């Protein structure tokens, strides 16, 4: 459905899984469409996130995902599982899709939903990015601290 899109897999997981995926990509002749990037500096990651149509966070357990926050702030919709702390914000602001777990069929369904309705999710990200700015968050923290006194 999306022949012009590429998949960037950024970061490193287990060597066994990475090698399996690289072999699978090569055997399926997808090396021109699926690219592995083991590590990016923060500024490089931000550039890639802002250029992406979608960010997929496959973490099994993550308190709060900075990459999901950066993606939303940049207007890039997110797919993540319920097991991440960012899933609550996605549900609240409509800035992506939360899947029950990282099953391939659920991930595919979520990705199709985001790509077919990309403008809607992108606008939700932009509209709600102010809630992720350092200025907004720091004001909220200062207000909480002032209440504690």
PDB file of C-alpha atoms in Angstrom:
ATOM      1  CA  UNK A   1       0.000   0.000   0.000  1.00  0.00           C
ATOM      2  CA  UNK A   2       2.898   2.383   0.680  1.00  0.00           C
ATOM      3  CA  UNK A   3       5.621   1.541  -1.853  1.00  0.00           C
ATOM      4  CA  UNK A   4       7.545   4.808  -1.420  1.00  0.00           C
ATOM      5  CA  UNK A   5       7.984   4.499   2.339  1.00  0.00           C
ATOM      6  CA  UNK A   6      11.094   3.273   4.087  1.00  0.00           C
ATOM      7  CA  UNK A   7      11.488   1.786   7.537  1.00  0.00           C
ATOM      8  CA  UNK A   8      14.371   2.996   9.681  1.00  0.00           C
ATOM      9  CA  UNK A   9      15.153   0.763  12.633  1.00  0.00           C
ATOM     10  CA  UNK A  10      17.090   2.972  15.012  1.00  0.00           C
ATOM     11  CA  UNK A  11      18.826   1.682  18.103  1.00  0.00           C
ATOM     12  CA  UNK A  12      20.211  -1.640  19.103  1.00  0.00           C
ATOM     13  CA  UNK A  13      18.463  -4.519  20.740  1.00  0.00           C
ATOM     14  CA  UNK A  14      19.744  -7.991  21.289  1.00  0.00           C
ATOM     15  CA  UNK A  15      22.344  -9.085  18.752  1.00  0.00           C
ATOM     16  CA  UNK A  16      20.397 -12.280  18.133  1.00  0.00           C
ATOM     17  CA  UNK A  17      17.219 -10.383  17.196  1.00  0.00           C
ATOM     18  CA  UNK A  18      19.114  -7.775  15.167  1.00  0.00           C
ATOM     19  CA  UNK A  19      20.936 -10.457  13.173  1.00  0.00           C
ATOM     20  CA  UNK A  20      17.661 -12.322  12.623  1.00  0.00           C
ATOM     21  CA  UNK A  21      15.980  -9.153  11.320  1.00  0.00           C
ATOM     22  CA  UNK A  22      18.911  -8.228   9.085  1.00  0.00           C
ATOM     23  CA  UNK A  23      18.926 -11.725   7.556  1.00  0.00           C
ATOM     24  CA  UNK A  24      15.151 -11.591   7.074  1.00  0.00           C
ATOM     25  CA  UNK A  25      15.390  -8.216   5.342  1.00  0.00           C
ATOM     26  CA  UNK A  26      18.162  -9.457   3.076  1.00  0.00           C
ATOM     27  CA  UNK A  27      16.347 -12.726   2.250  1.00  0.00           C
ATOM     28  CA  UNK A  28      13.162 -10.807   1.404  1.00  0.00           C
ATOM     29  CA  UNK A  29      15.146  -8.412  -0.802  1.00  0.00           C
ATOM     30  CA  UNK A  30      14.073  -5.377   1.256  1.00  0.00           C
ATOM     31  CA  UNK A  31      17.490  -3.885   1.982  1.00  0.00           C
ATOM     32  CA  UNK A  32      16.616  -0.765  -0.018  1.00  0.00           C
ATOM     33  CA  UNK A  33      13.459  -0.167   2.065  1.00  0.00           C
ATOM     34  CA  UNK A  34      14.484  -1.272   5.578  1.00  0.00           C
ATOM     35  CA  UNK A  35      17.562   0.396   7.013  1.00  0.00           C
ATOM     36  CA  UNK A  36      19.262  -0.390  10.306  1.00  0.00           C
ATOM     37  CA  UNK A  37      20.882   2.467  12.213  1.00  0.00           C
ATOM     38  CA  UNK A  38      22.500   1.218  15.437  1.00  0.00           C
ATOM     39  CA  UNK A  39      22.841   4.604  17.123  1.00  0.00           C
ATOM     40  CA  UNK A  40      22.144   8.268  16.530  1.00  0.00           C
ATOM     41  CA  UNK A  41      23.258  11.275  18.535  1.00  0.00           C
ATOM     42  CA  UNK A  42      20.366  13.203  20.120  1.00  0.00           C
ATOM     43  CA  UNK A  43      20.401  15.974  17.513  1.00  0.00           C
ATOM     44  CA  UNK A  44      20.479  13.425  14.671  1.00  0.00           C
ATOM     45  CA  UNK A  45      17.622  11.451  16.221  1.00  0.00           C
ATOM     46  CA  UNK A  46      15.519  14.610  16.467  1.00  0.00           C
ATOM     47  CA  UNK A  47      16.094  15.293  12.753  1.00  0.00           C
ATOM     48  CA  UNK A  48      15.058  11.738  11.773  1.00  0.00           C
ATOM     49  CA  UNK A  49      11.989  11.911  14.034  1.00  0.00           C
ATOM     50  CA  UNK A  50      10.868  15.196  12.497  1.00  0.00           C
ATOM     51  CA  UNK A  51      11.224  13.742   8.969  1.00  0.00           C
ATOM     52  CA  UNK A  52       9.333  10.547   9.805  1.00  0.00           C
ATOM     53  CA  UNK A  53       5.665   9.976   9.040  1.00  0.00           C
ATOM     54  CA  UNK A  54       5.296   7.749  12.132  1.00  0.00           C
ATOM     55  CA  UNK A  55       7.391   6.744  15.127  1.00  0.00           C
ATOM     56  CA  UNK A  56       6.931   3.199  16.390  1.00  0.00           C
ATOM     57  CA  UNK A  57       8.071   2.517  19.930  1.00  0.00           C
ATOM     58  CA  UNK A  58       8.223  -1.237  20.517  1.00  0.00           C
ATOM     59  CA  UNK A  59       9.455  -1.064  24.102  1.00  0.00           C
ATOM     60  CA  UNK A  60       7.995  -3.725  26.346  1.00  0.00           C
ATOM     61  CA  UNK A  61       8.345  -1.552  29.415  1.00  0.00           C
ATOM     62  CA  UNK A  62       9.223   2.118  29.528  1.00  0.00           C
ATOM     63  CA  UNK A  63       8.162   4.650  32.134  1.00  0.00           C
ATOM     64  CA  UNK A  64       8.167   7.670  29.831  1.00  0.00           C
ATOM     65  CA  UNK A  65       9.494   7.669  26.302  1.00  0.00           C
ATOM     66  CA  UNK A  66      11.482  10.755  25.373  1.00  0.00           C
ATOM     67  CA  UNK A  67      11.438   9.670  21.711  1.00  0.00           C
ATOM     68  CA  UNK A  68       7.607   9.530  21.774  1.00  0.00           C
ATOM     69  CA  UNK A  69       7.472  12.990  23.369  1.00  0.00           C
ATOM     70  CA  UNK A  70       9.911  14.375  20.790  1.00  0.00           C
ATOM     71  CA  UNK A  71       7.913  12.820  17.958  1.00  0.00           C
ATOM     72  CA  UNK A  72       4.630  14.269  19.196  1.00  0.00           C
ATOM     73  CA  UNK A  73       6.263  17.667  19.707  1.00  0.00           C
ATOM     74  CA  UNK A  74       7.560  17.559  16.107  1.00  0.00           C
ATOM     75  CA  UNK A  75       4.138  16.558  14.732  1.00  0.00           C
ATOM     76  CA  UNK A  76       5.028  12.913  14.121  1.00  0.00           C
ATOM     77  CA  UNK A  77       2.274  10.499  15.225  1.00  0.00           C
ATOM     78  CA  UNK A  78       3.291   7.593  17.470  1.00  0.00           C
ATOM     79  CA  UNK A  79       2.473   3.913  17.814  1.00  0.00           C
ATOM     80  CA  UNK A  80       3.320   2.399  21.178  1.00  0.00           C
ATOM     81  CA  UNK A  81       2.088  -0.345  23.466  1.00  0.00           C
ATOM     82  CA  UNK A  82       0.025   0.037  26.617  1.00  0.00           C
ATOM     83  CA  UNK A  83       3.151  -0.926  28.553  1.00  0.00           C
ATOM     84  CA  UNK A  84       4.737   2.504  28.125  1.00  0.00           C
ATOM     85  CA  UNK A  85       3.938   5.565  30.215  1.00  0.00           C
ATOM     86  CA  UNK A  86       3.454   7.655  27.095  1.00  0.00           C
ATOM     87  CA  UNK A  87       0.407   5.635  26.050  1.00  0.00           C
ATOM     88  CA  UNK A  88      -1.771   7.679  28.410  1.00  0.00           C
ATOM     89  CA  UNK A  89      -0.836  10.915  26.649  1.00  0.00           C
ATOM     90  CA  UNK A  90      -1.442   9.397  23.233  1.00  0.00           C
ATOM     91  CA  UNK A  91      -4.917   8.359  24.313  1.00  0.00           C
ATOM     92  CA  UNK A  92      -5.623  11.730  25.915  1.00  0.00           C
ATOM     93  CA  UNK A  93      -4.481  13.884  22.980  1.00  0.00           C
ATOM     94  CA  UNK A  94      -5.131  11.558  20.027  1.00  0.00           C
ATOM     95  CA  UNK A  95      -1.544  11.849  18.839  1.00  0.00           C
ATOM     96  CA  UNK A  96      -1.186   8.251  17.750  1.00  0.00           C
ATOM     97  CA  UNK A  97      -2.287   4.688  18.314  1.00  0.00           C
ATOM     98  CA  UNK A  98      -1.832   2.548  21.405  1.00  0.00           C
ATOM     99  CA  UNK A  99      -1.769  -1.175  20.795  1.00  0.00           C
ATOM    100  CA  UNK A 100      -2.448  -3.855  23.382  1.00  0.00           C
ATOM    101  CA  UNK A 101       0.947  -5.441  22.900  1.00  0.00           C
ATOM    102  CA  UNK A 102       3.580  -5.706  20.224  1.00  0.00           C
ATOM    103  CA  UNK A 103       1.852  -8.349  18.104  1.00  0.00           C
ATOM    104  CA  UNK A 104       2.578  -7.935  14.399  1.00  0.00           C
ATOM    105  CA  UNK A 105      -1.077  -7.880  13.306  1.00  0.00           C
ATOM    106  CA  UNK A 106      -1.942  -5.166  15.845  1.00  0.00           C
ATOM    107  CA  UNK A 107       1.103  -3.151  14.830  1.00  0.00           C
ATOM    108  CA  UNK A 108       0.140  -3.429  11.148  1.00  0.00           C
ATOM    109  CA  UNK A 109      -3.445  -2.363  11.894  1.00  0.00           C
ATOM    110  CA  UNK A 110      -2.213   0.622  13.931  1.00  0.00           C
ATOM    111  CA  UNK A 111       0.264   1.641  11.239  1.00  0.00           C
ATOM    112  CA  UNK A 112      -2.402   1.518   8.538  1.00  0.00           C
ATOM    113  CA  UNK A 113      -4.735   3.597  10.718  1.00  0.00           C
ATOM    114  CA  UNK A 114      -2.056   6.251  11.206  1.00  0.00           C
ATOM    115  CA  UNK A 115      -0.991   6.377   7.573  1.00  0.00           C
ATOM    116  CA  UNK A 116      -4.529   6.485   6.165  1.00  0.00           C
ATOM    117  CA  UNK A 117      -5.507   9.200   8.679  1.00  0.00           C
ATOM    118  CA  UNK A 118      -2.105  10.843   8.950  1.00  0.00           C
ATOM    119  CA  UNK A 119      -3.275  14.461   8.646  1.00  0.00           C
ATOM    120  CA  UNK A 120      -5.711  14.046  11.554  1.00  0.00           C
ATOM    121  CA  UNK A 121      -3.067  12.532  13.858  1.00  0.00           C
ATOM    122  CA  UNK A 122      -0.432  15.027  12.717  1.00  0.00           C
ATOM    123  CA  UNK A 123      -2.744  17.946  13.547  1.00  0.00           C
ATOM    124  CA  UNK A 124      -3.478  16.448  16.971  1.00  0.00           C
ATOM    125  CA  UNK A 125       0.265  16.272  17.601  1.00  0.00           C
ATOM    126  CA  UNK A 126       0.759  19.899  16.570  1.00  0.00           C
ATOM    127  CA  UNK A 127      -2.264  21.113  18.549  1.00  0.00           C
ATOM    128  CA  UNK A 128      -1.072  19.392  21.716  1.00  0.00           C
ATOM    129  CA  UNK A 129       2.696  19.828  21.369  1.00  0.00           C
ATOM    130  CA  UNK A 130       2.528  22.837  23.702  1.00  0.00           C
ATOM    131  CA  UNK A 131       1.855  20.438  26.582  1.00  0.00           C
ATOM    132  CA  UNK A 132       5.264  18.850  25.962  1.00  0.00           C
ATOM    133  CA  UNK A 133       7.318  22.034  25.795  1.00  0.00           C
ATOM    134  CA  UNK A 134       9.872  22.666  28.519  1.00  0.00           C
ATOM    135  CA  UNK A 135       8.242  26.022  29.189  1.00  0.00           C
ATOM    136  CA  UNK A 136       4.824  24.464  29.857  1.00  0.00           C
ATOM    137  CA  UNK A 137       6.180  21.548  31.888  1.00  0.00           C
ATOM    138  CA  UNK A 138       8.425  23.768  34.021  1.00  0.00           C
ATOM    139  CA  UNK A 139       5.511  26.125  34.782  1.00  0.00           C
ATOM    140  CA  UNK A 140       3.404  23.154  35.867  1.00  0.00           C
ATOM    141  CA  UNK A 141       6.181  21.863  38.121  1.00  0.00           C
ATOM    142  CA  UNK A 142       6.691  25.280  39.684  1.00  0.00           C
ATOM    143  CA  UNK A 143       2.950  25.501  40.357  1.00  0.00           C
ATOM    144  CA  UNK A 144       2.982  22.074  42.024  1.00  0.00           C
ATOM    145  CA  UNK A 145       6.000  22.994  44.134  1.00  0.00           C
ATOM    146  CA  UNK A 146       4.377  26.305  45.159  1.00  0.00           C
ATOM    147  CA  UNK A 147       1.285  24.380  46.347  1.00  0.00           C
ATOM    148  CA  UNK A 148       3.480  22.137  48.515  1.00  0.00           C
ATOM    149  CA  UNK A 149       4.852  25.075  50.530  1.00  0.00           C
TER     150      UNK A 149
END
